Tab-separated table of C-alpha atoms and ligand atoms in Angstrom:
chain	number	residue	atom	x	y	z
F	1	MET	CA	114.205	-62.237	-82.289
F	2	LEU	CA	116.698	-65.045	-81.684
F	3	GLU	CA	117.882	-65.476	-78.062
F	4	LEU	CA	121.665	-65.789	-77.951
F	5	THR	CA	121.986	-68.523	-75.349
F	6	ALA	CA	125.354	-69.663	-74.011
F	7	GLU	CA	124.889	-72.907	-75.984
F	8	LEU	CA	124.220	-71.049	-79.235
F	9	SER	CA	127.159	-68.747	-78.596
F	10	ARG	CA	129.383	-71.785	-78.061
F	11	SER	CA	128.091	-73.452	-81.256
F	12	LEU	CA	128.679	-70.245	-83.220
F	13	GLY	CA	132.277	-70.249	-81.971
F	14	GLU	CA	132.726	-73.882	-82.974
F	15	ALA	CA	131.207	-73.240	-86.422
F	16	ALA	CA	133.394	-70.181	-87.003
F	17	ALA	CA	136.499	-72.102	-85.912
F	18	ALA	CA	135.650	-75.005	-88.257
F	19	ILE	CA	135.133	-72.594	-91.162
F	20	LEU	CA	138.348	-70.665	-90.446
F	21	ARG	CA	140.245	-73.989	-90.345
F	22	SER	CA	138.691	-75.118	-93.655
F	23	SER	CA	140.289	-74.772	-97.052
F	24	HIS	CA	137.157	-75.390	-99.152
F	25	LEU	CA	133.868	-74.362	-97.557
F	26	VAL	CA	130.697	-75.042	-99.548
F	27	ALA	CA	127.141	-74.060	-98.627
F	28	LEU	CA	124.100	-76.152	-99.536
F	29	ALA	CA	121.076	-73.852	-99.487
F	30	GLY	CA	117.406	-74.766	-99.350
F	31	ALA	CA	114.058	-72.991	-99.275
F	32	GLY	CA	114.512	-72.043	-95.612
F	33	LEU	CA	117.163	-69.496	-96.599
F	34	SER	CA	114.483	-67.570	-98.537
F	35	VAL	CA	111.797	-67.752	-95.828
F	36	GLU	CA	113.007	-64.408	-94.446
F	37	SER	CA	112.526	-63.017	-97.941
F	38	ASP	CA	108.829	-63.929	-97.462
F	39	ILE	CA	108.982	-66.934	-99.776
F	40	PRO	CA	107.210	-69.929	-98.213
F	41	PRO	CA	109.201	-73.140	-97.844
F	42	PHE	CA	107.814	-76.410	-99.173
F	43	ARG	CA	107.810	-78.563	-96.045
F	44	GLY	CA	107.401	-77.854	-92.342
F	45	PRO	CA	105.425	-74.934	-90.889
F	46	GLY	CA	103.938	-72.722	-93.610
F	47	GLY	CA	105.255	-75.021	-96.328
F	48	LEU	CA	103.479	-75.102	-99.695
F	49	TRP	CA	103.499	-78.893	-99.815
F	50	THR	CA	102.394	-78.964	-96.166
F	51	LYS	CA	99.407	-76.856	-97.253
F	52	TYR	CA	98.614	-78.360	-100.668
F	53	GLY	CA	100.285	-81.815	-100.595
F	54	GLU	CA	103.465	-82.953	-102.342
F	55	PRO	CA	103.126	-82.704	-106.138
F	56	THR	CA	103.291	-85.860	-108.239
F	57	ASN	CA	106.380	-86.633	-110.263
F	58	LEU	CA	104.430	-86.137	-113.486
F	59	SER	CA	105.043	-82.450	-114.265
F	60	TYR	CA	107.887	-83.114	-116.704
F	61	ARG	CA	106.027	-85.914	-118.469
F	62	GLU	CA	103.012	-83.615	-118.947
F	63	PHE	CA	105.292	-80.919	-120.336
F	64	THR	CA	107.017	-83.212	-122.837
F	65	LYS	CA	103.661	-84.690	-123.903
F	66	ASP	CA	102.357	-81.281	-125.000
F	67	PRO	CA	104.881	-78.409	-124.632
F	68	LYS	CA	102.631	-76.072	-126.676
F	69	GLU	CA	99.733	-76.531	-124.276
F	70	TRP	CA	102.073	-76.119	-121.276
F	71	TRP	CA	103.335	-72.800	-122.575
F	72	GLU	CA	99.860	-71.570	-123.616
F	73	ALA	CA	98.535	-72.390	-120.145
F	74	ARG	CA	101.407	-70.466	-118.642
F	75	PHE	CA	100.664	-67.396	-120.766
F	76	ARG	CA	96.987	-67.577	-119.910
F	77	ASN	CA	98.342	-66.882	-116.429
F	78	GLU	CA	94.925	-67.003	-114.795
F	79	ASP	CA	94.969	-65.655	-111.244
F	80	ARG	CA	94.923	-68.946	-109.472
F	81	PRO	CA	94.704	-68.353	-105.726
F	82	GLY	CA	94.864	-71.725	-104.017
F	83	ASP	CA	97.417	-72.969	-106.549
F	84	PRO	CA	100.875	-73.546	-104.983
F	85	THR	CA	102.738	-72.624	-108.192
F	86	TYR	CA	100.856	-69.322	-108.389
F	87	GLU	CA	101.365	-68.654	-104.653
F	88	LEU	CA	105.093	-69.297	-105.061
F	89	LYS	CA	105.274	-67.069	-108.166
F	90	VAL	CA	103.613	-64.129	-106.401
F	91	ALA	CA	105.998	-64.465	-103.426
F	92	VAL	CA	109.148	-64.841	-105.532
F	93	ASP	CA	108.186	-61.942	-107.825
F	94	ALA	CA	108.100	-59.656	-104.753
F	95	ALA	CA	111.101	-61.117	-102.911
F	96	GLU	CA	114.410	-59.432	-102.117
F	97	PRO	CA	117.583	-61.089	-100.792
F	98	ASN	CA	117.665	-61.166	-96.973
F	99	PRO	CA	120.613	-60.820	-94.532
F	100	GLY	CA	121.238	-64.550	-94.877
F	101	HIS	CA	121.920	-64.216	-98.617
F	102	HIS	CA	124.118	-61.172	-98.011
F	103	ALA	CA	126.112	-62.957	-95.294
F	104	LEU	CA	126.914	-65.784	-97.732
F	105	VAL	CA	128.090	-63.190	-100.273
F	106	GLU	CA	130.421	-61.632	-97.677
F	107	MET	CA	131.809	-65.063	-96.745
F	108	GLU	CA	132.571	-65.543	-100.448
F	109	GLU	CA	134.177	-62.093	-100.698
F	110	MET	CA	136.329	-62.932	-97.637
F	111	GLY	CA	137.609	-65.926	-99.606
F	112	LEU	CA	136.109	-68.364	-97.084
F	113	LEU	CA	133.065	-69.629	-99.012
F	114	LYS	CA	134.113	-71.253	-102.276
F	115	CYS	CA	130.691	-72.177	-103.657
F	116	VAL	CA	126.968	-72.126	-102.913
F	117	ILE	CA	124.975	-75.118	-104.150
F	118	THR	CA	121.379	-73.947	-104.044
F	119	GLN	CA	118.104	-75.823	-104.441
F	120	ASN	CA	116.307	-72.477	-104.738
F	121	VAL	CA	115.226	-71.185	-108.144
F	122	ASP	CA	114.387	-67.674	-106.891
F	123	ASN	CA	117.584	-65.963	-108.216
F	124	LEU	CA	118.097	-64.272	-104.818
F	125	HIS	CA	121.706	-65.497	-104.508
F	126	THR	CA	122.591	-63.762	-107.795
F	127	GLU	CA	120.652	-60.638	-106.813
F	128	ALA	CA	122.599	-60.562	-103.517
F	129	GLY	CA	125.909	-60.866	-105.390
F	130	SER	CA	126.939	-64.532	-105.090
F	131	LYS	CA	129.371	-65.378	-107.876
F	132	SER	CA	130.287	-69.043	-107.340
F	133	LEU	CA	126.886	-70.701	-107.559
F	134	VAL	CA	125.522	-74.092	-108.630
F	135	GLU	CA	121.735	-73.920	-109.116
F	136	ILE	CA	120.931	-77.610	-108.926
F	137	HIS	CA	117.182	-77.086	-109.484
F	138	GLY	CA	117.651	-74.349	-112.076
F	139	ASN	CA	116.773	-70.670	-112.038
F	140	ARG	CA	113.323	-69.198	-112.771
F	141	THR	CA	114.773	-66.234	-114.695
F	142	TRP	CA	116.379	-68.504	-117.312
F	143	LEU	CA	115.165	-70.739	-120.140
F	144	ARG	CA	116.822	-74.010	-121.122
F	145	CYS	CA	116.640	-76.124	-124.285
F	146	VAL	CA	115.526	-79.705	-123.586
F	147	GLY	CA	117.577	-80.842	-126.585
F	148	CYS	CA	121.024	-79.269	-126.211
F	149	GLY	CA	120.761	-77.735	-122.727
F	150	VAL	CA	121.615	-74.190	-123.896
F	151	ARG	CA	120.378	-71.612	-121.391
F	152	GLN	CA	119.306	-68.029	-122.061
F	153	PRO	CA	117.773	-65.277	-119.917
F	154	ARG	CA	113.968	-65.431	-120.034
F	155	ASP	CA	113.607	-61.640	-120.284
F	156	VAL	CA	115.381	-61.337	-123.634
F	157	TYR	CA	113.356	-64.096	-125.281
F	158	HIS	CA	110.530	-63.161	-127.677
F	159	PHE	CA	107.813	-65.776	-127.434
F	160	ASP	CA	106.709	-65.274	-131.034
F	161	SER	CA	105.448	-68.825	-131.300
F	162	LEU	CA	104.790	-71.589	-128.785
F	163	PRO	CA	106.441	-73.760	-127.785
F	164	PRO	CA	109.682	-71.763	-128.077
F	165	ILE	CA	112.161	-73.608	-130.280
F	166	CYS	CA	115.930	-73.616	-129.816
F	167	THR	CA	117.760	-71.800	-132.631
F	168	GLN	CA	120.848	-73.950	-131.922
F	169	CYS	CA	119.354	-77.416	-132.265
F	170	GLY	CA	115.622	-77.080	-132.983
F	171	GLY	CA	114.772	-78.608	-129.591
F	172	VAL	CA	111.911	-77.455	-127.383
F	173	ILE	CA	112.718	-74.722	-124.866
F	174	LYS	CA	111.419	-74.881	-121.305
F	175	MET	CA	111.901	-72.884	-118.111
F	176	ASP	CA	115.301	-73.614	-116.564
F	177	THR	CA	113.552	-74.580	-113.301
F	178	VAL	CA	113.776	-78.368	-112.967
F	179	MET	CA	110.305	-79.916	-113.024
F	180	PHE	CA	109.152	-82.855	-110.907
F	181	GLY	CA	110.164	-86.016	-112.738
F	182	GLU	CA	112.798	-84.168	-114.826
F	183	PRO	CA	116.397	-85.372	-114.638
F	184	ILE	CA	118.790	-82.801	-113.117
F	185	PRO	CA	120.823	-81.316	-116.011
F	186	GLU	CA	124.187	-83.075	-116.272
F	187	ASP	CA	126.289	-79.897	-115.935
F	188	VAL	CA	124.878	-78.807	-112.554
F	189	LEU	CA	124.718	-82.387	-111.294
F	190	LEU	CA	128.429	-82.886	-111.984
F	191	ALA	CA	129.344	-79.457	-110.587
F	192	SER	CA	127.437	-80.052	-107.341
F	193	ARG	CA	128.978	-83.504	-106.925
F	194	GLU	CA	132.469	-82.110	-107.555
F	195	GLN	CA	131.930	-79.472	-104.841
F	196	ALA	CA	130.690	-82.080	-102.374
F	197	GLU	CA	133.738	-84.253	-103.060
F	198	THR	CA	136.151	-81.318	-102.799
F	199	CYS	CA	134.861	-79.520	-99.722
F	200	ASP	CA	136.240	-80.057	-96.235
F	201	CYS	CA	133.398	-78.120	-94.606
F	202	MET	CA	129.741	-77.857	-95.689
F	203	LEU	CA	127.220	-75.332	-94.330
F	204	LEU	CA	123.664	-76.721	-94.669
F	205	VAL	CA	121.314	-73.746	-94.693
F	206	GLY	CA	117.533	-74.112	-94.587
F	207	THR	CA	117.116	-77.500	-96.193
F	208	SER	CA	115.001	-80.389	-94.963
F	209	GLY	CA	117.388	-82.802	-96.690
F	210	THR	CA	114.525	-84.737	-98.229
F	211	VAL	CA	115.035	-84.340	-101.975
F	212	ASN	CA	117.758	-86.208	-103.856
F	213	PRO	CA	120.264	-85.810	-105.377
F	214	ALA	CA	120.808	-82.597	-103.320
F	215	ALA	CA	120.135	-84.350	-100.008
F	216	ARG	CA	122.897	-86.882	-100.695
F	217	LEU	CA	125.587	-84.212	-101.163
F	218	PRO	CA	126.195	-83.608	-97.416
F	219	LEU	CA	126.570	-87.360	-96.886
F	220	VAL	CA	129.076	-87.587	-99.752
F	221	ALA	CA	131.051	-84.738	-98.149
F	222	LYS	CA	130.806	-86.341	-94.692
F	223	GLU	CA	132.064	-89.701	-95.988
F	224	LEU	CA	135.113	-87.877	-97.372
F	225	GLY	CA	135.855	-86.284	-93.998
F	226	ALA	CA	134.097	-82.912	-94.273
F	227	THR	CA	132.680	-81.116	-91.217
F	228	LEU	CA	128.931	-80.503	-91.521
F	229	ILE	CA	127.336	-77.405	-89.971
F	230	GLU	CA	123.539	-77.125	-90.067
F	231	VAL	CA	121.632	-73.807	-89.856
F	232	ASN	CA	117.948	-74.511	-89.325
F	233	PRO	CA	115.287	-73.685	-86.712
F	234	ASP	CA	114.234	-77.357	-86.723
F	235	ALA	CA	115.893	-80.757	-86.765
F	236	THR	CA	116.057	-82.463	-90.167
F	237	THR	CA	117.017	-85.836	-91.616
F	238	LEU	CA	120.564	-84.468	-91.893
F	239	THR	CA	120.885	-83.259	-88.289
F	240	SER	CA	122.223	-86.568	-86.991
F	241	SER	CA	125.055	-86.418	-89.550
F	242	CYS	CA	126.023	-82.847	-88.623
F	243	ASP	CA	128.977	-81.978	-86.393
F	244	ILE	CA	127.563	-78.584	-85.385
F	245	THR	CA	123.940	-77.408	-85.407
F	246	LEU	CA	122.876	-73.769	-85.168
F	247	ASN	CA	119.174	-73.756	-84.312
F	248	GLY	CA	117.451	-70.657	-85.580
F	249	PRO	CA	116.556	-68.610	-88.656
F	250	SER	CA	119.374	-68.245	-91.170
F	251	GLY	CA	118.575	-64.554	-91.695
F	252	GLU	CA	119.765	-63.981	-88.117
F	253	LEU	CA	122.285	-66.774	-87.634
F	254	LEU	CA	124.354	-66.278	-90.793
F	255	PRO	CA	125.075	-62.590	-90.006
F	256	LEU	CA	126.074	-63.648	-86.471
F	257	LEU	CA	128.342	-66.346	-87.879
F	258	LEU	CA	129.804	-63.787	-90.310
F	259	LYS	CA	130.579	-61.443	-87.400
F	260	ARG	CA	132.431	-64.296	-85.649
F	261	LEU	CA	134.393	-65.020	-88.816
F	262	LYS	CA	135.405	-61.376	-89.077
F	263	ASN	CA	136.525	-61.474	-85.418
F	264	GLY	CA	138.607	-64.570	-85.981
F	265	GLY	CA	135.945	-66.712	-84.342
F	266	ALA	CA	135.521	-64.745	-81.100
F	267	GLY	CA	132.215	-63.336	-79.919
F	268	GLU	CA	131.870	-59.617	-79.123
F	269	PRO	CA	131.204	-58.361	-75.579
F	270	GLY	CA	127.439	-57.905	-75.160
F	271	GLU	CA	126.891	-59.518	-78.553
F	272	ARG	CA	123.223	-59.424	-79.543
F	273	ALA	CA	121.489	-61.738	-81.921
H	1	APR	N1	115.947	-70.191	-91.750
H	1	APR	C1	116.514	-71.391	-92.001
H	1	APR	N2	115.808	-72.524	-92.241
H	1	APR	C2	114.475	-72.419	-92.204
H	1	APR	C3	113.803	-71.199	-91.936
H	1	APR	C4	114.604	-70.060	-91.694
H	1	APR	N3	114.059	-68.855	-91.416
H	1	APR	N4	112.473	-71.448	-91.962
H	1	APR	C5	112.320	-72.768	-92.256
H	1	APR	N5	113.512	-73.349	-92.396
H	1	APR	C6	113.833	-74.740	-92.705
H	1	APR	C7	112.762	-75.743	-92.367
H	1	APR	O1	112.902	-76.173	-91.017
H	1	APR	C8	113.098	-76.871	-93.350
H	1	APR	O2	114.021	-77.771	-92.781
H	1	APR	O3	114.000	-74.824	-94.103
H	1	APR	C9	113.736	-76.150	-94.526
H	1	APR	C10	112.849	-76.090	-95.744
H	1	APR	O4	112.675	-77.397	-96.225
H	1	APR	P1	111.950	-77.605	-97.632
H	1	APR	O5	110.754	-76.734	-97.686
H	1	APR	O6	111.804	-79.086	-97.812
H	1	APR	O7	112.986	-77.002	-98.664
H	1	APR	P2	114.170	-77.728	-99.411
H	1	APR	O8	114.930	-78.600	-98.503
H	1	APR	O9	114.915	-76.671	-100.118
H	1	APR	O10	113.369	-78.616	-100.494
H	1	APR	C11	114.142	-79.208	-101.515
H	1	APR	O11	112.087	-79.844	-102.598
H	1	APR	O12	110.007	-79.569	-103.547
H	1	APR	C12	111.355	-79.531	-103.784
H	1	APR	O13	112.192	-78.279	-105.540
H	1	APR	C13	111.802	-78.157	-104.217
H	1	APR	O14	114.041	-77.298	-104.060
H	1	APR	C14	112.985	-77.858	-103.317
H	1	APR	C15	113.345	-79.215	-102.764
């Protein structure tokens, strides 16, 4: 349980005041936001890459070399304990949105949060009710055509033959999740950049700030005068660029921040974390 120190209480007040002053708040979410949904992060304590090593940048090249084999391997779906992709799949399949996701939804419903740019592919923002969302690394519940970029829900697709072929352009269909070595689709890249250039306040939630182009977005916003607020139990590469840092788990801090926003920025007597 988070200890609500005087310093944290002060920082929460500063963050709430900055958000209430803002006219275009954007959140940049990373894997840390889903840790309290029991999905492991990639880096830092308990991270999948910490455990298994960072993957190479060859996944996309392997896919394009033999999409049929990639899809057949996926459908073979051997239980592969000790495989980070399998470990992530098991965790995401069982995950539910946590209070951090729900707090972002309420900030959006209050008209304060204009957009969430997420690096997470777990679909938990949508399940929690976020409407204005840019999924810069894709979404695991969708498919996307490599040729024309058309997306469709994975659940309605009949995998009669492999690899799945796009009925619009005849291109090969892949998971919407962006693979290592795959260019970020143009539409989400432009949308995320536009949000970073438009915002006057950016809430960095649970990201190590190590993977571009997402990690550059806060710096773009900062250069254009935005206030940066970081929510993270640990320091990151972005911490030194942030105006306000809230050290702790987002599943506890975002609901506390939401409470401040609802109270016009003030804390409540005897407020508990
Ligand atoms: N609440 C908030 N932040 C947390 C929590 C928590 N409960 N637990 C951990 N964190 C923080 C960690 O301190 C770390 O800074 O979340 C961050 C997770 O960092 P990464 O695992 O690197 O996740 P992310 O920044 O989203 O990675 C970006 O890397 O491998 C790619 O595609 C993958 O989208 C991912 C990208």
